[in-house]
XYZ file of C-alpha atoms in Angstrom:
83
model
C 0.064 0.153 -0.128
C 2.727 2.343 0.896
C 4.671 1.588 -2.308
C 1.408 1.934 -4.698
C 0.930 5.287 -2.717
C 4.414 6.744 -3.793
C 3.748 5.498 -7.402
C 0.912 7.563 -7.701
C 2.661 10.621 -6.090
C 5.285 10.237 -8.451
C 2.778 9.863 -11.266
C 0.989 13.180 -10.248
C 4.256 15.209 -10.115
C 4.929 13.864 -13.524
C 1.444 14.827 -14.671
C 1.879 18.127 -13.166
C 5.342 19.088 -14.850
C 3.890 17.522 -18.214
C 1.330 20.410 -17.684
C 3.340 22.722 -16.854
C 5.553 21.942 -20.065
C 2.665 22.101 -22.426
C 1.630 25.819 -20.906
C 5.049 26.668 -21.699
C 5.214 25.544 -25.132
C 1.699 27.106 -25.708
C 2.829 30.559 -24.292
C 6.160 30.271 -26.529
C 3.856 29.443 -29.559
C 1.635 32.593 -29.330
C 4.659 34.880 -28.245
C 6.583 33.703 -32.012
C 2.886 34.053 -33.366
C 2.388 37.567 -32.280
C 6.040 38.374 -33.179
C 5.134 37.293 -36.956
C 1.766 38.979 -36.943
C 3.307 42.205 -35.596
C 5.724 42.117 -38.650
C 3.060 41.215 -41.433
C 1.205 44.154 -40.355
C 4.169 46.621 -39.446
C 6.062 46.306 -42.646
C 3.841 48.420 -44.984
C 3.580 51.135 -42.127
C 7.335 51.207 -41.919
C 7.794 51.205 -45.756
C 5.281 54.085 -45.803
C 7.454 56.088 -43.321
C 10.335 55.530 -45.135
C 8.793 56.943 -47.950
C 7.104 60.231 -45.998
C 10.069 60.906 -43.594
C 13.095 59.342 -44.635
C 15.441 56.432 -43.716
C 17.097 58.155 -40.840
C 13.963 59.539 -39.186
C 12.392 55.853 -39.914
C 15.089 53.954 -38.025
C 15.345 56.290 -35.056
C 11.642 55.862 -34.876
C 11.840 51.709 -35.298
C 14.893 51.318 -32.922
C 13.377 53.305 -30.418
C 10.302 51.266 -30.612
C 12.410 47.930 -30.536
C 13.957 49.349 -27.246
C 10.913 50.514 -25.534
C 9.658 46.802 -26.454
C 12.744 45.462 -24.675
C 12.407 47.293 -21.988
C 9.186 46.346 -21.337
C 9.758 42.505 -22.149
C 12.433 42.958 -19.524
C 10.317 44.195 -16.649
C 7.671 41.328 -17.338
C 6.788 39.477 -14.427
C 4.151 36.805 -15.711
C 3.387 35.663 -19.272
C 0.348 37.771 -19.399
C 2.793 40.809 -18.790
C 4.232 39.613 -22.403
C 1.010 40.446 -24.121
């Protein structure tokens, strides 16, 4: 009886680990999908900015927005804050 209980405990721990691993994989998948979506939507916007205000000012805006995004990511304390 004790041995059976320890096996059940190990299986429960393994199931908890598998659930956490699956949630982590789903979060990673959502983040990479979001990144691709932002690139798809942002490319025409950046192209328009290049034509209207020039490459130097557009680069400053794009790099500034990127730096702000990375700063926000560095302060995220949960997966929900990444969205």
